[in-house]
mmCIF file of C-alpha atoms in Angstrom:
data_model
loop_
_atom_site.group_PDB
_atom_site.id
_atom_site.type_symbol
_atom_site.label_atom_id
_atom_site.label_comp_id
_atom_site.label_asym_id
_atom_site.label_seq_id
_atom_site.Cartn_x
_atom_site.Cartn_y
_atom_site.Cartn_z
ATOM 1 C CA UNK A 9 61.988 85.804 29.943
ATOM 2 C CA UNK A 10 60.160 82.258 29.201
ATOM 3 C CA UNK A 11 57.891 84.387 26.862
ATOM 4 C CA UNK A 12 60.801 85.844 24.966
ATOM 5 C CA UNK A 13 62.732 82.706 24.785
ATOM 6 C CA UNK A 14 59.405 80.849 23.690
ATOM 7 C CA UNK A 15 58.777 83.287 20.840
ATOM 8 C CA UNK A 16 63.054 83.251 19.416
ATOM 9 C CA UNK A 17 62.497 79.670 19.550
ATOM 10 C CA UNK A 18 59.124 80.269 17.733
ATOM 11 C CA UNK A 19 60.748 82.115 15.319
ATOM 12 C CA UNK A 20 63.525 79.551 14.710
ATOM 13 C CA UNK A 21 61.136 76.856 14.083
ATOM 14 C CA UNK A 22 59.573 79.216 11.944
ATOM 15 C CA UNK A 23 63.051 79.817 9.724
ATOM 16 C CA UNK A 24 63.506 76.045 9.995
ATOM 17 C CA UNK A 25 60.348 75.165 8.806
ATOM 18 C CA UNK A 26 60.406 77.424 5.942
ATOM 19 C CA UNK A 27 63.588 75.909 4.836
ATOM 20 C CA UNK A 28 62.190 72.241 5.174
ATOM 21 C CA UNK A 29 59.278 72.821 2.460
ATOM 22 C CA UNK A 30 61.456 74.887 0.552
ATOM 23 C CA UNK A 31 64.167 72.581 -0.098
ATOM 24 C CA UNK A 32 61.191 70.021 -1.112
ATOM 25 C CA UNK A 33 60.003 72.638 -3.558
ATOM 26 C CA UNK A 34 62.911 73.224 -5.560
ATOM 27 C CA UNK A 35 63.587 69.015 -6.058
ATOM 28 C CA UNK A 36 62.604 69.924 -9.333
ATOM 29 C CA UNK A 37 65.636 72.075 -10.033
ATOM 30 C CA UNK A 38 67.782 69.064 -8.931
ATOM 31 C CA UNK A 39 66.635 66.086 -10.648
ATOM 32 C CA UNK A 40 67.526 67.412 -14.047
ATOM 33 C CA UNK A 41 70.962 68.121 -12.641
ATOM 34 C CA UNK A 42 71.658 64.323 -12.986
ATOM 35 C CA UNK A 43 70.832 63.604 -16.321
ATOM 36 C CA UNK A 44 71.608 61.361 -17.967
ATOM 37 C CA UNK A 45 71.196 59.002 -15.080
ATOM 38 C CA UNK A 46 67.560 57.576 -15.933
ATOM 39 C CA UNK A 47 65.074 57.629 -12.603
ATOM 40 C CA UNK A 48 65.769 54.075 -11.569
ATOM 41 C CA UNK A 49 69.632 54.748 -11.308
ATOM 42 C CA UNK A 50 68.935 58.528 -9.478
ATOM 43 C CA UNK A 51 66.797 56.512 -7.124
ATOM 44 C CA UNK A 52 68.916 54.192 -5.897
ATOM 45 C CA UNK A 53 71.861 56.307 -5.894
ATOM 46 C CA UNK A 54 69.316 58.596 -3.543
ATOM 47 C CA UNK A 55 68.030 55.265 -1.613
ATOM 48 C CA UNK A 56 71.949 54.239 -0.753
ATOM 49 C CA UNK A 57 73.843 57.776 -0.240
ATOM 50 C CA UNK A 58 71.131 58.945 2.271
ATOM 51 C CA UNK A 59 71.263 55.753 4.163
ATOM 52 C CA UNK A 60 75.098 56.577 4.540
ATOM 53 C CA UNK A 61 74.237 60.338 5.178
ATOM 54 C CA UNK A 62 71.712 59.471 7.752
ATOM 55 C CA UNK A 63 74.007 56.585 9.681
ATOM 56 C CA UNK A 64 76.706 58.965 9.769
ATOM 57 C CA UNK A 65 74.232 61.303 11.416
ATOM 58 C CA UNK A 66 73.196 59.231 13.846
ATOM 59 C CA UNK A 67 76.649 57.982 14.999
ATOM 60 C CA UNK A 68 77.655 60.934 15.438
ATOM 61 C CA UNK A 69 74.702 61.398 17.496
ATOM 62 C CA UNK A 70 75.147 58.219 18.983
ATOM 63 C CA UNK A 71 71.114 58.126 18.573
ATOM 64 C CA UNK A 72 71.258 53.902 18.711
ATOM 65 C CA UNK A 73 69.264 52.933 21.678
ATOM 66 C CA UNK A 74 66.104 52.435 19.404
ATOM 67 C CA UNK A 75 67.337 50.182 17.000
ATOM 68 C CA UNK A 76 67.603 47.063 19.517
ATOM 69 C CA UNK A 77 63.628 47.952 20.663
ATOM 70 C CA UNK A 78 62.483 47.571 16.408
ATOM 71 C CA UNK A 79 65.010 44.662 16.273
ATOM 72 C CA UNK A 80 62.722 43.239 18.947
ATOM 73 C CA UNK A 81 59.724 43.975 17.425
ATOM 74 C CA UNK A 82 58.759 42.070 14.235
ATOM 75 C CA UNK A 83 55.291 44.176 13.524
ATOM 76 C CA UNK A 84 57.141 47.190 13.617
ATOM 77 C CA UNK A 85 59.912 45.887 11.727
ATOM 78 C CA UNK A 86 56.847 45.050 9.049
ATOM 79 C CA UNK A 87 55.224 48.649 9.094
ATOM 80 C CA UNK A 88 59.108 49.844 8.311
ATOM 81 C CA UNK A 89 59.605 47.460 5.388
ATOM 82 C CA UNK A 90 55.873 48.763 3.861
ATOM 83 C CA UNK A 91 56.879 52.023 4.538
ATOM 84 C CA UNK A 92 60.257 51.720 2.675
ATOM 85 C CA UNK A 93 57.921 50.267 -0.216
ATOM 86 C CA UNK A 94 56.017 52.907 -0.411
ATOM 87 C CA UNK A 95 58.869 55.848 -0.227
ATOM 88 C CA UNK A 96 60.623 53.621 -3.074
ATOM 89 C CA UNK A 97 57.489 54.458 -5.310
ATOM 90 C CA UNK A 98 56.777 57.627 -3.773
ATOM 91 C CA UNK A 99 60.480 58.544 -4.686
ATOM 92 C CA UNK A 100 60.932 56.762 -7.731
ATOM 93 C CA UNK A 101 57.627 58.415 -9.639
ATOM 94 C CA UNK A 102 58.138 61.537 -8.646
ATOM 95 C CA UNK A 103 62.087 61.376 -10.066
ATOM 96 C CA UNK A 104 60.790 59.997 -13.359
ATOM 97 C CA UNK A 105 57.730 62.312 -13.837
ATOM 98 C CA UNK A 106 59.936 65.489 -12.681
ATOM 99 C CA UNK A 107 62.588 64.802 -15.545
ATOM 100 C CA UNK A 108 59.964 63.374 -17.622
ATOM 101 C CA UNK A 109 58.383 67.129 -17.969
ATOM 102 C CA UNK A 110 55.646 66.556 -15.412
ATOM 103 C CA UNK A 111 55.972 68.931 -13.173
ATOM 104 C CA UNK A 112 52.605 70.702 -12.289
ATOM 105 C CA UNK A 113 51.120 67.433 -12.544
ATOM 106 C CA UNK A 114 53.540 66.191 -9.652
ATOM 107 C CA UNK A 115 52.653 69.537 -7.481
ATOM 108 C CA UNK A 116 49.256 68.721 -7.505
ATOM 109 C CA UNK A 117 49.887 65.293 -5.674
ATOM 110 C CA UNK A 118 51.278 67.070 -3.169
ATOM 111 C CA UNK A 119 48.590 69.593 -3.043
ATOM 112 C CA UNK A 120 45.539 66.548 -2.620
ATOM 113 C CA UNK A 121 47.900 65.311 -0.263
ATOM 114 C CA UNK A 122 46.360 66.209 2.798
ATOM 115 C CA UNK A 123 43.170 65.546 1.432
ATOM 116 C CA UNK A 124 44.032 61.863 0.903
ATOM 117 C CA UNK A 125 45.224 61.528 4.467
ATOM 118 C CA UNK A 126 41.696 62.815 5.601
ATOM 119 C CA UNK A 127 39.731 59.905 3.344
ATOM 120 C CA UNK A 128 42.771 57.398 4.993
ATOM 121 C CA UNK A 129 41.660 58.427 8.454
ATOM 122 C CA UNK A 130 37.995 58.014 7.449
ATOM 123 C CA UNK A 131 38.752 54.920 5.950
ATOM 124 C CA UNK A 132 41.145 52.888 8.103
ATOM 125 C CA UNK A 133 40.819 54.727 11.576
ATOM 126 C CA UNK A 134 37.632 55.053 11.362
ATOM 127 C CA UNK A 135 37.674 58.805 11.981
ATOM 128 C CA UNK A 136 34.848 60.968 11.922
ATOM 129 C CA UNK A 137 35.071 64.213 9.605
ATOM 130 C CA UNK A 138 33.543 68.054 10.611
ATOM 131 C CA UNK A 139 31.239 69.082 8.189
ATOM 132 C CA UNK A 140 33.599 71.294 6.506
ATOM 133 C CA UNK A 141 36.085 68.307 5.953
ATOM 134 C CA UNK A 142 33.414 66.712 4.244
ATOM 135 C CA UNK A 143 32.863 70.064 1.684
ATOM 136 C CA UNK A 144 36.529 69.631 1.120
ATOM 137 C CA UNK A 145 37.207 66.169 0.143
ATOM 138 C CA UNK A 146 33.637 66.263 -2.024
ATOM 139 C CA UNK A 147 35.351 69.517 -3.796
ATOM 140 C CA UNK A 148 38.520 67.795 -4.312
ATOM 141 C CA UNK A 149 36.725 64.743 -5.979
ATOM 142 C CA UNK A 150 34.601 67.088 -8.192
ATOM 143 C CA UNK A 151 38.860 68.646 -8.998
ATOM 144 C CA UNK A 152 39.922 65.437 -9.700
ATOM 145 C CA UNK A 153 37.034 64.645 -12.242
ATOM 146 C CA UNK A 154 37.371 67.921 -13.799
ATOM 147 C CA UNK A 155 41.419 67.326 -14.494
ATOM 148 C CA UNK A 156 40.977 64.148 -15.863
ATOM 149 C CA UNK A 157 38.444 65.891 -18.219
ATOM 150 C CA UNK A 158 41.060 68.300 -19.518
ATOM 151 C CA UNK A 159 43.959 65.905 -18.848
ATOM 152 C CA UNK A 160 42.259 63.689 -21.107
ATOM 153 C CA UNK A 161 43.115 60.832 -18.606
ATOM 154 C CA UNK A 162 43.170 60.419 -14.507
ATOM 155 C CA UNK A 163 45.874 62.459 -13.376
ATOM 156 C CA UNK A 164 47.855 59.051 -12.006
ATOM 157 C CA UNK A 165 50.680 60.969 -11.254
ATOM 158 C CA UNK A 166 49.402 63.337 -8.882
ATOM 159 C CA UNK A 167 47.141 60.220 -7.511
ATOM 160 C CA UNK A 168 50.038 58.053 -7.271
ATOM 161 C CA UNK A 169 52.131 60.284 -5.310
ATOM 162 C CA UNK A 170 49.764 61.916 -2.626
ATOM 163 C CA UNK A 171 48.410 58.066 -1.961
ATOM 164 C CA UNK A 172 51.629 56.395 -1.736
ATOM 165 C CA UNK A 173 52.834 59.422 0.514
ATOM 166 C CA UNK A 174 49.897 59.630 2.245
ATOM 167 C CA UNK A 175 49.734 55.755 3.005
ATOM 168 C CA UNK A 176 53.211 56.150 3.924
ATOM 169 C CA UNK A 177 52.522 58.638 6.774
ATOM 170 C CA UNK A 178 49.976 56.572 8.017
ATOM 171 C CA UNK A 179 52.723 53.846 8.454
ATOM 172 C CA UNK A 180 55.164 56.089 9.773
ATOM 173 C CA UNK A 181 52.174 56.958 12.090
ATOM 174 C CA UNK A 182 51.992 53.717 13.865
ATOM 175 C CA UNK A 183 55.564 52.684 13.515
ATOM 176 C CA UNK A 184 56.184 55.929 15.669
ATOM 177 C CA UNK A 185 59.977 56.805 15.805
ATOM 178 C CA UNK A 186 61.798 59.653 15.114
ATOM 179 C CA UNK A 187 62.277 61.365 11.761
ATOM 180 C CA UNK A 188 65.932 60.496 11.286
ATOM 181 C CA UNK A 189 65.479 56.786 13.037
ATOM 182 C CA UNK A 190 62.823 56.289 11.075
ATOM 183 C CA UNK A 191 64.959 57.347 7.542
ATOM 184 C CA UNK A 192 67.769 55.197 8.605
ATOM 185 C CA UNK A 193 65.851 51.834 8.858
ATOM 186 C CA UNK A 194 63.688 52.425 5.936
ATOM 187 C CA UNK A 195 67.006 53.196 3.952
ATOM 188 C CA UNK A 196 68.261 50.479 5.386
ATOM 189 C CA UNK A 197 66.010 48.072 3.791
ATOM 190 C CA UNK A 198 66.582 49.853 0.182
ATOM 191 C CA UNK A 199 70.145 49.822 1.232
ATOM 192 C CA UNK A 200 71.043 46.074 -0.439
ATOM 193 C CA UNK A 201 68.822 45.714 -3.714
ATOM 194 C CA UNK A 202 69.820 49.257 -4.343
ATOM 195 C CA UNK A 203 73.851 49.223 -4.228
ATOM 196 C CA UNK A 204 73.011 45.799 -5.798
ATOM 197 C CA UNK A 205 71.137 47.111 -8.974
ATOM 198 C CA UNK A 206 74.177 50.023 -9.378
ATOM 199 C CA UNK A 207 76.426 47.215 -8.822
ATOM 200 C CA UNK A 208 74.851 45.235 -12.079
ATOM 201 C CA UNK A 209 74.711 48.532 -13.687
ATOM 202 C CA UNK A 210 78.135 49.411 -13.260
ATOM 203 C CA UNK A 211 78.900 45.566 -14.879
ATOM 204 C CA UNK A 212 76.971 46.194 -17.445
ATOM 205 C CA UNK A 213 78.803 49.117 -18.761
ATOM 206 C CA UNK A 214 75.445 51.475 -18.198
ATOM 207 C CA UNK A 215 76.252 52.894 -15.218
ATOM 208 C CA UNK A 216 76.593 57.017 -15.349
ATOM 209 C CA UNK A 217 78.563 57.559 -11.988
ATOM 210 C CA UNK A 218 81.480 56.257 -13.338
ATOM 211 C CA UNK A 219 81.321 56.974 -16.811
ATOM 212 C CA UNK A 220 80.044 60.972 -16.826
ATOM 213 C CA UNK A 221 82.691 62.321 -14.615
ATOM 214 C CA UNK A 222 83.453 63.759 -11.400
ATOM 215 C CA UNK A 223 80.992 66.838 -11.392
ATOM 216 C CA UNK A 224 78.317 64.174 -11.912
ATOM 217 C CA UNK A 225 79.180 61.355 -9.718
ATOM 218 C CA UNK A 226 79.063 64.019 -6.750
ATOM 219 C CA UNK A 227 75.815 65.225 -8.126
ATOM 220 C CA UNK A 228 74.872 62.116 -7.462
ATOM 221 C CA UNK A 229 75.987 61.437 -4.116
ATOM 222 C CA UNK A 230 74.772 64.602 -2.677
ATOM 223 C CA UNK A 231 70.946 63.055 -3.200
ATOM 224 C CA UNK A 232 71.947 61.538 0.250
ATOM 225 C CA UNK A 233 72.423 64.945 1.327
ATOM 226 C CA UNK A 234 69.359 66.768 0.149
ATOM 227 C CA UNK A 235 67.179 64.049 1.130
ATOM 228 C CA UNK A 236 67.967 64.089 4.748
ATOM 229 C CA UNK A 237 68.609 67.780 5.238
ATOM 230 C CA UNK A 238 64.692 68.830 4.746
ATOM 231 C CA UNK A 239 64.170 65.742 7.154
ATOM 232 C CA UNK A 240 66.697 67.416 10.298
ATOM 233 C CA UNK A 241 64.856 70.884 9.136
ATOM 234 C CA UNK A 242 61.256 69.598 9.676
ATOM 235 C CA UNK A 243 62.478 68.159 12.627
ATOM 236 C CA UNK A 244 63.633 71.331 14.037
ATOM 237 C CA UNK A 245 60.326 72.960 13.485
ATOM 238 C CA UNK A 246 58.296 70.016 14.633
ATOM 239 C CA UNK A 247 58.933 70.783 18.385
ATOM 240 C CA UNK A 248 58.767 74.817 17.808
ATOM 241 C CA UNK A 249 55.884 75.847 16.234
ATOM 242 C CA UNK A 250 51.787 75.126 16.704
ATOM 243 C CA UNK A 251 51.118 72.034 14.503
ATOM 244 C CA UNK A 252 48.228 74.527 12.455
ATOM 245 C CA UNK A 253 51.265 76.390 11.597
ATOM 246 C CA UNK A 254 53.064 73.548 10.308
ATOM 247 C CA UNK A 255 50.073 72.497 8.838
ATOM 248 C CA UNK A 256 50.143 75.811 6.684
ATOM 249 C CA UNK A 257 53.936 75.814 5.901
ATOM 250 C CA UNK A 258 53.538 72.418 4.170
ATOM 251 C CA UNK A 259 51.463 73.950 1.438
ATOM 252 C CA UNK A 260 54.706 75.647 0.427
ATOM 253 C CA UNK A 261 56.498 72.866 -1.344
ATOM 254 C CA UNK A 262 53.604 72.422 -3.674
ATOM 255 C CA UNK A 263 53.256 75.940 -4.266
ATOM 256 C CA UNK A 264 57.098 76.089 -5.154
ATOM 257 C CA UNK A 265 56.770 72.875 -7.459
ATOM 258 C CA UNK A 266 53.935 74.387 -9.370
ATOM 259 C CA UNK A 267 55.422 77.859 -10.237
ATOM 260 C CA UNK A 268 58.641 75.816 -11.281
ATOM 261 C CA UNK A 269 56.185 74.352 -13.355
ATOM 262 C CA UNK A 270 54.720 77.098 -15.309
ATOM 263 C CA UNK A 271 57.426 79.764 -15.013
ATOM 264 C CA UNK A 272 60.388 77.584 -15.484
ATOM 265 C CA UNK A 273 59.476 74.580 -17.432
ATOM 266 C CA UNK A 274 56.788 75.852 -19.014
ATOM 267 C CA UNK A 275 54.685 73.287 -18.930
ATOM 268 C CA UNK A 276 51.266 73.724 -20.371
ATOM 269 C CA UNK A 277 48.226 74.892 -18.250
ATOM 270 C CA UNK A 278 44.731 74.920 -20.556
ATOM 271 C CA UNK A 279 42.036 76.606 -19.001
ATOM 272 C CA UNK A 280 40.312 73.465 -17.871
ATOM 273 C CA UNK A 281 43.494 72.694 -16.104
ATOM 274 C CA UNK A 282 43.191 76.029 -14.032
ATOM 275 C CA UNK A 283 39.792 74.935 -13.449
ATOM 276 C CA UNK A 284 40.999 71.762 -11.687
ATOM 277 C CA UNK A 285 43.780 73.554 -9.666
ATOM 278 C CA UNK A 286 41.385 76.313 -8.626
ATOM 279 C CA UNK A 287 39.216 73.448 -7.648
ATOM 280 C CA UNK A 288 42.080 71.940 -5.049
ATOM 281 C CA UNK A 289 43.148 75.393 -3.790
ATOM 282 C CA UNK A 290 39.559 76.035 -2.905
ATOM 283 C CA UNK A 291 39.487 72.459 -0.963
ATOM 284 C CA UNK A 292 42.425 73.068 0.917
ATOM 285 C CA UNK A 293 41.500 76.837 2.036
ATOM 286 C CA UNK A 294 38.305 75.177 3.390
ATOM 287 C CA UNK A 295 40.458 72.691 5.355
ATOM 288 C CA UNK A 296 42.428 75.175 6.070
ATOM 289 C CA UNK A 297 39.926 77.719 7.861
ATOM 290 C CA UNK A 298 38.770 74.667 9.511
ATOM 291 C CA UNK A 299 41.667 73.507 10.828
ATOM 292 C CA UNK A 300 42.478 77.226 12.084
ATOM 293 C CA UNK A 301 39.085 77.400 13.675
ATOM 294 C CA UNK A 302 38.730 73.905 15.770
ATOM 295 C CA UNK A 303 43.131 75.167 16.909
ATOM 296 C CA UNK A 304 41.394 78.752 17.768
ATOM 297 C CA UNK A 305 38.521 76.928 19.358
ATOM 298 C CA UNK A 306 40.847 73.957 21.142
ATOM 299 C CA UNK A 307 42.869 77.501 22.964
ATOM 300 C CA UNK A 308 39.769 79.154 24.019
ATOM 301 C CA UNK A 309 38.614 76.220 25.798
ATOM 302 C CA UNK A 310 42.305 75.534 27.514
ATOM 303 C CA UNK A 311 42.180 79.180 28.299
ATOM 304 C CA UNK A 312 38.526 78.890 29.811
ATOM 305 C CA UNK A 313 39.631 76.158 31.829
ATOM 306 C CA UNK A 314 42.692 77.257 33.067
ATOM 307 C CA UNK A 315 40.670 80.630 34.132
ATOM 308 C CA UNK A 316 38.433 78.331 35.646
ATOM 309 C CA UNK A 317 40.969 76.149 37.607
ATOM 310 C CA UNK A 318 42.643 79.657 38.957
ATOM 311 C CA UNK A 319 39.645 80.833 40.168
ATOM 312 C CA UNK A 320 38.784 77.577 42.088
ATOM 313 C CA UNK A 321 41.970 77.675 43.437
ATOM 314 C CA UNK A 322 41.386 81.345 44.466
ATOM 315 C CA UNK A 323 37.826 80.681 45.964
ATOM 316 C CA UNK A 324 39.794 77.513 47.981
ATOM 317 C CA UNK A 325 42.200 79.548 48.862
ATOM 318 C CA UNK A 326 40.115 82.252 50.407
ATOM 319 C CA UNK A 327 37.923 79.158 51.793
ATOM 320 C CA UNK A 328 41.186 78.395 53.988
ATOM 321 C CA UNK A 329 41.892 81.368 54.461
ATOM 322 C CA UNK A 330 38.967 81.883 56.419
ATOM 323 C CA UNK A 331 38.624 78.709 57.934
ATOM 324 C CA UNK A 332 42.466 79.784 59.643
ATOM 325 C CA UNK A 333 41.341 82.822 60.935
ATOM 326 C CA UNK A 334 38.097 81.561 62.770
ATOM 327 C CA UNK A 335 40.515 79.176 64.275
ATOM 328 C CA UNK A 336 42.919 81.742 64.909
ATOM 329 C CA UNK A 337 39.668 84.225 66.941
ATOM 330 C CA UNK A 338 38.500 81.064 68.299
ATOM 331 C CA UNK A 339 41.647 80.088 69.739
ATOM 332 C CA UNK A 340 41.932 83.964 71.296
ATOM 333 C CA UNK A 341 38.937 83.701 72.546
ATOM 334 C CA UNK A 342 39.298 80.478 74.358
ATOM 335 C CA UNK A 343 43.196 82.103 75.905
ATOM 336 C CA UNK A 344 40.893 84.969 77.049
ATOM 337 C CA UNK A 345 38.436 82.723 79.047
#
């Protein structure tokens, strides 16, 4: 039965995570929608509705006991205000470059991603890489060079987004509190100087959500909606599935961006530009093999001990065993004297 139920609710996380990278892969479909809001406007309207979204959540939870422990606790109140700095950029590039026609470009952040996060645990926890870790980030390097080559410049989009979000999981890393918690405080910092800046816009006779109707200004709210839903997805899958398998699923939102990309917005991809992508999808099957190798090589050793420990606990068992029997014959003998 516990098999069973472990592999529905392996399956579930499964569906859940699935639906978590895919809703982050079609973003691009959506931030046209809300045109002609400019980015700055779509990102605050984004940084205020999915504060409310996510407080609503959470009452309704009533998930509150953390927020008097970060109250308490001005470092971690710090690491929360950096991280809401660097979703705010994260956020507010990738808006502007998706309805600025740079889609592909944007995929590919998300593609060196997990590469960047690699060079930040080299970097700032002083983490030490396997050799094929090493392979990967030196072939993503060589991708980067040979993009900027046909690019004609550093690809600063894709480089801006996979550091800022990369930085930003580090952050999230040490603040350590729940996906939705964690959503409601940094939104909670954006919160003021957001609804403030629509407030000025709104005075200023530029504001869209009033002016471009009904359809629009609930375009516009549901950003609070579609930025927390992924969020309660991932979370979902978190706690069901092996993290290598999450690990893999992530590559899906990239994957989605990037076909949007060329099938849909046909943006333009030179051969040199191929070149560069082929580059990063070689880097990141590398990682991936190796991270599918140490997981297959972290169960065989669990499994080897676990044999282990039952078979001690078989050979102490017999050991006992015996030990009750001679005192068993030797108390028999001693009735029969």
């Amino acid at each position: 039965m516990d098999t069973e139920h472990d592999a529905r609710a392996e399956r579930a996380g499964l569906f859940y995570g699935i639906a978590a990278y895919g809703i982050w892969g079609l973003f691009p479909l959506y931030w046209p929608l809300l045109e002609p809001a400019g980015a700055v406007e779509i990102l605050a309207h984004r940084m205020v509705w999915s504060f409310v979204v996510v407080a609503l959540a959470l009452l309704a939870l009533r998930r509150w006991a953390w927020l008097g422990e970060l109250v308490r606790s001005p470092r971690r109140l710090g690491l929360i205000a950096l991280a809401a700095g660097l979703i705010t950029v994260n956020w507010g590039v990738y808006i502007w470059a998706v309805n600025a026609g740079h889609v592909v470009e944007s995929s590919l952040g998300y593609f060196i991603n997990p590469l960047v996060s690699i060079a930040l645990g080299v970097l700032v926890l002083k983490e030490r890489l396997r050799p094929a870790q090493w392979a990967a980030v030196g072939i993503a390097v060589a991708a980067v060079v040979v993009l900027a080559v046909g690019y004609g410049r550093l690809p600063w989009i894709s480089l801006v987004l996979a550091c800022s979000f990369g930085t930003y999981g580090l952050v999230k890393k040490k603040v350590n509190i729940g996906g939705l918690e964690s959503l409601a405080a940094e939104t909670a910092v954006q919160f003021l100087p957001a609804l403030g800046y629509l407030i000025w816009l709104g005075t200023q006779g530029r504001s869209t959500f009033t002016s471009d109707g009904a359809g629009h200004a609930t375009l516009l709210a549901v950003t609070g909606v579609i930025t927390a839903a992924p969020l309660v997805c991932f979370g979902a899958a978190a706690i069901r599935v092996p993290l290598s398998t999450l690990g893999l699923l992530q590559y899906l939102a990239p994957v989605f961006q990037f076909l949007l990309g060329v099938a849909y917005f046909h943006e333009a991809m030179p051969p040199e530009r191929w070149a560069g992508f082929s580059l990063v999808w070689l880097a990141l099957s590398v990682l991936s093999w190796d991270a599918l190798r140490t997981a297959r090589r972290g169960r065989e050793a669990m499994e080897a001990a676990a044999r282990e420990a039952a078979a001690a606990a078989e050979i102490a068992a017999a050991e006992e065993a015996a030990e009750a029997a001679e005192a068993t014959q030797g108390a028999e003998a001693r009735r029969a004297v």
